[in-house]
C-alpha positions as a Python dict, from the first residue, in 0.01 Angstrom:
ca = {
    (1, 'V'): (0, 0, 0),
    (2, 'E'): (52, 396, -50),
    (3, 'R'): (340, 532, -202),
    (4, 'L'): (585, 737, -62),
    (5, 'D'): (588, 1012, -297),
    (6, 'N'): (178, 1028, -231),
    (7, 'I'): (181, 1117, 84),
    (8, 'P'): (43, 1459, 222),
    (9, 'P'): (222, 1691, 396),
    (10, 'D'): (90, 1690, 719),
    (11, 'V'): (105, 1257, 735),
    (12, 'L'): (463, 1295, 634),
    (13, 'R'): (493, 1544, 890),
    (14, 'Q'): (403, 1314, 1121),
    (15, 'R'): (588, 1020, 1048),
    (16, 'E'): (943, 1244, 1100),
    (17, 'A'): (774, 1335, 1399),
    (18, 'K'): (774, 997, 1560),
    (19, 'W'): (1077, 815, 1331),
    (20, 'L'): (1299, 1188, 1432),
    (21, 'D'): (1193, 1012, 1813),
    (22, 'M'): (1275, 669, 1770),
    (23, 'L'): (1615, 763, 1633),
    (24, 'N'): (1671, 989, 1944),
    (25, 'S'): (1580, 690, 2158),
    (26, 'W'): (1684, 438, 1871),
    (27, 'D'): (1836, 171, 2129),
    (28, 'K'): (1529, 133, 2331),
    (29, 'W'): (1344, 126, 2034),
    (30, 'M'): (1564, -163, 1928),
    (31, 'A'): (1559, -379, 2251),
    (32, 'K'): (1144, -321, 2331),
    (33, 'K'): (980, -214, 2047),
    (34, 'H'): (1174, -387, 1717),
    (35, 'K'): (856, -508, 1511),
    (36, 'K'): (736, -157, 1541),
    (37, 'V'): (1052, -32, 1378),
    (38, 'K'): (999, -311, 1078),
    (39, 'L'): (593, -183, 993),
    (40, 'R'): (768, 189, 1040),
    (41, 'C'): (1043, 23, 787),
    (42, 'Q'): (756, -139, 531),
    (43, 'K'): (550, 183, 521),
    (44, 'G'): (866, 358, 402),
    (45, 'I'): (1120, 636, 596),
    (46, 'P'): (1074, 957, 590),
    (47, 'P'): (1305, 1143, 278),
    (48, 'S'): (1441, 1349, 497),
    (49, 'L'): (1579, 1057, 775),
    (50, 'R'): (1643, 809, 540),
    (51, 'G'): (2041, 814, 560),
    (52, 'R'): (2033, 815, 937),
    (53, 'A'): (1763, 574, 979),
    (54, 'W'): (1982, 338, 734),
    (55, 'L'): (2308, 390, 940),
    (56, 'Y'): (2143, 335, 1236),
    (57, 'L'): (1908, 43, 1142),
    (58, 'S'): (2252, -122, 1009),
    (59, 'G'): (2477, -99, 1228),
    (60, 'G'): (2642, 144, 1059),
    (61, 'K'): (2624, 427, 1331),
    (62, 'V'): (2833, 243, 1621),
    (63, 'K'): (3067, 83, 1447),
    (64, 'K'): (3158, 448, 1300),
    (65, 'E'): (3180, 552, 1743),
    (66, 'Q'): (3385, 251, 1789),
    (67, 'N'): (3633, 302, 1542),
    (68, 'Q'): (3658, 682, 1532),
    (69, 'G'): (3905, 856, 1330),
    (70, 'K'): (3918, 514, 1135),
    (71, 'F'): (3800, 622, 822),
    (72, 'Q'): (4017, 1021, 769),
    (73, 'E'): (4314, 735, 831),
    (74, 'L'): (4212, 526, 518),
    (75, 'D'): (4154, 828, 336),
    (76, 'S'): (4510, 966, 379),
    (77, 'Q'): (4645, 660, 232),
    (78, 'P'): (4701, 645, -101),
    (79, 'G'): (4609, 281, -201),
    (80, 'D'): (4696, -42, -389),
    (81, 'P'): (4777, 140, -764),
    (82, 'K'): (4571, -235, -862),
    (83, 'W'): (4257, -148, -746),
    (84, 'L'): (4276, 229, -737),
    (85, 'D'): (4248, 238, -1117),
    (86, 'V'): (3956, -33, -1191),
    (87, 'I'): (3730, 211, -952),
    (88, 'E'): (3853, 521, -1123),
    (89, 'K'): (3705, 305, -1432),
    (90, 'D'): (3384, 195, -1292),
    (91, 'L'): (3322, 596, -1123),
    (92, 'H'): (3117, 735, -1429),
    (93, 'R'): (2935, 409, -1465),
    (94, 'Q'): (2711, 489, -1166),
    (95, 'F'): (2377, 666, -1166),
    (96, 'P'): (2533, 853, -1458),
    (97, 'F'): (2200, 1082, -1519),
    (98, 'H'): (2162, 1199, -1086),
    (99, 'E'): (2321, 1466, -1040),
    (100, 'M'): (2582, 1425, -858),
    (101, 'F'): (2725, 1172, -1038),
    (102, 'V'): (2654, 1404, -1332),
    (103, 'A'): (3078, 1528, -1308),
    (104, 'R'): (3353, 1374, -1426),
    (105, 'G'): (3559, 1423, -1145),
    (106, 'G'): (3312, 1603, -935),
    (107, 'H'): (3192, 1581, -564),
    (108, 'G'): (2999, 1279, -639),
    (109, 'Q'): (3260, 1093, -843),
    (110, 'Q'): (3556, 1186, -586),
    (111, 'D'): (3374, 1104, -260),
    (112, 'L'): (3305, 757, -425),
    (113, 'F'): (3628, 730, -484),
    (114, 'R'): (3746, 802, -136),
    (115, 'V'): (3488, 511, 11),
    (116, 'L'): (3542, 232, -247),
    (117, 'K'): (3909, 321, -155),
    (118, 'A'): (3884, 360, 208),
    (119, 'Y'): (3729, -54, 187),
    (120, 'T'): (4001, -189, -26),
    (121, 'L'): (4185, -71, 281),
    (122, 'H'): (3987, -224, 531),
    (123, 'R'): (3947, -521, 343),
    (124, 'P'): (4294, -569, 166),
    (125, 'E'): (4238, -975, 126),
    (126, 'E'): (3915, -828, -36),
    (127, 'G'): (3966, -601, -243),
    (128, 'Y'): (3728, -386, -427),
    (129, 'C'): (3395, -582, -627),
    (130, 'Q'): (3247, -380, -913),
    (131, 'A'): (2949, -454, -765),
    (132, 'Q'): (3006, -261, -455),
    (133, 'A'): (3006, 91, -658),
    (134, 'P'): (2622, 113, -706),
    (135, 'I'): (2542, 61, -343),
    (136, 'A'): (2815, 287, -218),
    (137, 'A'): (2625, 505, -450),
    (138, 'V'): (2360, 495, -316),
    (139, 'L'): (2420, 521, 29),
    (140, 'L'): (2637, 841, -80),
    (141, 'M'): (2345, 984, -183),
    (142, 'H'): (2153, 1027, 111),
    (143, 'M'): (2425, 1056, 423),
    (144, 'P'): (2879, 1183, 369),
    (145, 'A'): (3080, 972, 268),
    (146, 'E'): (3188, 928, 613),
    (147, 'D'): (2898, 738, 667),
    (148, 'A'): (2849, 598, 359),
    (149, 'F'): (3166, 414, 371),
    (150, 'W'): (3094, 233, 717),
    (151, 'G'): (2732, 123, 539),
    (152, 'L'): (2908, -7, 288),
    (153, 'V'): (3106, -183, 558),
    (154, 'Q'): (2777, -320, 733),
    (155, 'I'): (2661, -430, 391),
    (156, 'C'): (2924, -612, 236),
    (157, 'E'): (3054, -760, 691),
    (158, 'K'): (2675, -824, 800),
    (159, 'Y'): (2372, -816, 554),
    (160, 'L'): (2577, -965, 262),
    (161, 'P'): (2928, -1135, 375),
    (162, 'G'): (3147, -1319, 117),
    (163, 'Y'): (2938, -1151, -104),
    (164, 'Y'): (3250, -960, -320),
    (165, 'S'): (3517, -1170, -219),
    (166, 'A'): (3664, -1341, -542),
    (167, 'G'): (3553, -1668, -585),
    (168, 'L'): (3206, -1571, -544),
    (169, 'E'): (3080, -1820, -294),
    (170, 'A'): (2892, -1680, -128),
    (171, 'I'): (2631, -1552, -423),
    (172, 'Q'): (2638, -1942, -590),
    (173, 'L'): (2517, -2078, -262),
    (174, 'D'): (2213, -1818, -251),
    (175, 'G'): (2143, -1875, -555),
    (176, 'E'): (2097, -2239, -448),
    (177, 'I'): (1859, -2117, -207),
    (178, 'L'): (1666, -1920, -407),
    (179, 'F'): (1563, -2191, -631),
    (180, 'A'): (1527, -2412, -374),
    (181, 'L'): (1270, -2158, -220),
    (182, 'L'): (1155, -2082, -608),
    (183, 'K'): (1040, -2449, -626),
    (184, 'R'): (775, -2378, -294),
    (185, 'V'): (694, -2031, -462),
    (186, 'S'): (637, -2117, -746),
    (187, 'P'): (648, -2482, -942),
    (188, 'V'): (616, -2370, -1305),
    (189, 'A'): (940, -2124, -1256),
    (190, 'H'): (1117, -2347, -1096),
    (191, 'R'): (1072, -2635, -1400),
    (192, 'H'): (1142, -2453, -1699),
    (193, 'L'): (1474, -2315, -1495),
    (194, 'K'): (1551, -2665, -1435),
    (195, 'K'): (1489, -2766, -1797),
    (196, 'Y'): (1671, -2571, -1962),
    (197, 'K'): (1988, -2584, -1709),
    (198, 'I'): (1950, -2177, -1617),
    (199, 'D'): (2214, -2172, -1309),
    (200, 'P'): (2088, -1952, -1093),
    (201, 'I'): (2415, -1726, -1083),
    (202, 'L'): (2358, -1607, -1469),
    (203, 'Y'): (1967, -1418, -1304),
    (204, 'M'): (1993, -1284, -983),
    (205, 'T'): (2406, -1240, -967),
    (206, 'E'): (2343, -845, -1000),
    (207, 'W'): (2007, -853, -844),
    (208, 'F'): (2180, -987, -490),
    (209, 'M'): (2543, -809, -474),
    (210, 'C'): (2410, -488, -602),
    (211, 'A'): (2059, -522, -407),
    (212, 'F'): (1842, -452, -648),
    (213, 'S'): (1976, -82, -707),
    (214, 'R'): (2061, -166, -1053),
    (215, 'T'): (1735, -347, -1169),
    (216, 'L'): (1417, -174, -1026),
    (217, 'P'): (1312, 160, -1090),
    (218, 'W'): (1431, 458, -779),
    (219, 'V'): (1139, 463, -602),
    (220, 'S'): (1155, 56, -581),
    (221, 'V'): (1509, 34, -507),
    (222, 'L'): (1426, 338, -169),
    (223, 'R'): (1155, 152, -38),
    (224, 'M'): (1344, -219, -116),
    (225, 'W'): (1669, -67, 169),
    (226, 'D'): (1425, 7, 419),
    (227, 'M'): (1320, -330, 451),
    (228, 'F'): (1581, -430, 345),
    (229, 'F'): (1782, -297, 630),
    (230, 'C'): (1530, -343, 915),
    (231, 'E'): (1538, -708, 799),
    (232, 'G'): (1835, -811, 626),
    (233, 'V'): (1915, -1038, 297),
    (234, 'K'): (1531, -1232, 310),
    (235, 'I'): (1416, -897, 162),
    (236, 'I'): (1623, -955, -136),
    (237, 'F'): (1496, -1298, -156),
    (238, 'R'): (1149, -1273, -132),
    (239, 'V'): (1235, -986, -469),
    (240, 'G'): (1451, -1252, -631),
    (241, 'L'): (1110, -1433, -567),
    (242, 'V'): (877, -1239, -669),
    (243, 'L'): (1023, -1145, -951),
    (244, 'L'): (1090, -1562, -1105),
    (245, 'K'): (694, -1644, -1003),
    (246, 'C'): (595, -1307, -1217),
    (247, 'M'): (829, -1312, -1477),
    (248, 'L'): (802, -1721, -1580),
    (249, 'G'): (527, -1828, -1295),
    (250, 'S'): (268, -1967, -1570),
    (251, 'Q'): (181, -2134, -1895),
    (252, 'E'): (149, -1824, -2079),
    (253, 'K'): (416, -1666, -2024),
    (254, 'L'): (635, -1978, -2115),
    (255, 'K'): (497, -1967, -2441),
    (256, 'A'): (764, -1733, -2539),
    (257, 'C'): (1021, -1835, -2431),
    (258, 'Q'): (1103, -2202, -2510),
    (259, 'G'): (1529, -2212, -2485),
    (260, 'Q'): (1814, -2077, -2300),
    (261, 'Y'): (1845, -1755, -2474),
    (262, 'E'): (1477, -1610, -2478),
    (263, 'T'): (1436, -1719, -2097),
    (264, 'M'): (1767, -1457, -1987),
    (265, 'E'): (1587, -1177, -2221),
    (266, 'L'): (1280, -1253, -2041),
    (267, 'L'): (1451, -1183, -1692),
    (268, 'R'): (1677, -888, -1867),
    (269, 'S'): (1345, -747, -1908),
    (270, 'I'): (1134, -732, -1664),
    (271, 'E'): (744, -617, -1704),
    (272, 'P'): (696, -291, -1520),
    (273, 'R'): (433, -346, -1297),
    (274, 'Y'): (595, -651, -1096),
    (275, 'M'): (913, -339, -1058),
    (276, 'Q'): (612, -111, -926),
    (277, 'E'): (689, 15, -537),
    (278, 'A'): (329, -30, -459),
    (279, 'F'): (328, -319, -567),
    (280, 'L'): (655, -502, -442),
    (281, 'V'): (581, -403, -113),
    (282, 'Q'): (310, -537, -70),
    (283, 'E'): (426, -867, -210),
    (284, 'V'): (784, -873, 2),
    (285, 'S'): (574, -809, 328),
    (286, 'P'): (611, -1100, 569),
    (287, 'T'): (183, -1040, 601),
    (288, 'H'): (71, -1094, 218),
    (289, 'T'): (47, -1440, 92),
    (290, 'P'): (16, -1575, -123),
    (291, 'M'): (166, -1405, -410),
    (292, 'S'): (-101, -1263, -708),
    (293, 'C'): (122, -1151, -1019),
    (294, 'T'): (4, -1465, -1201),
    (295, 'S'): (-358, -1302, -1234),
    (296, 'T'): (-264, -944, -1310),
}
């Protein structure tokens, strides 16, 4: 699997031309050539068009068109003080080394505040959840505030529904599903987690709620999101299964972590080779079976 930053300029230009053609007749492509769209997302969306493509893939563009002026209306409202304080405290924690968010009170942080505040007004019964901040920040790196707001709406309502509401029932349910799938993918890892009574919510909450934006290297985050916006939450599941199998999938690896604490430490410091863009894209692509990390 090639890395996007290694693609020769002329090939990248060709890809950009193909994506522009798709984006300019989007409905036709989605209706008749969805398989081709999926393959192109797996190859990686050209960086110059990523923001636009994410908005189209997520349905955020349609939502925005159906609700013209909605973001401006929410943006002009003061918002609920109980959420504003919490959001304010979280702003400087999001990608503090990224040029967009490095300055306290800078444009990036201001836009992040606007997007998150608008969401609390859009869904007052849900309010704000800390895991929404990195999601909104990644979106803002690729698109203006209004588009990022609709991207966030789509992630919260269409891709990860119920993840950000108070009870965390949706994430617990998906944790159980992940654990059941792990039994098929890696019985060794499954047995180990069961033996030490390590509940999925302990290791997969940040992975799933932040769509791996706080776990993977940046280039891998972008490639996973390209596929996630096209194929949905199953991409998040696949990444989770790859990491669990690679870290806990052999007796050799488990010798070092006989206990809950040791296992959690291991899952907090995943080996860089398993998070590399080329490796992950290959493992997560549906045509690729079986997973090969135990032999590497």
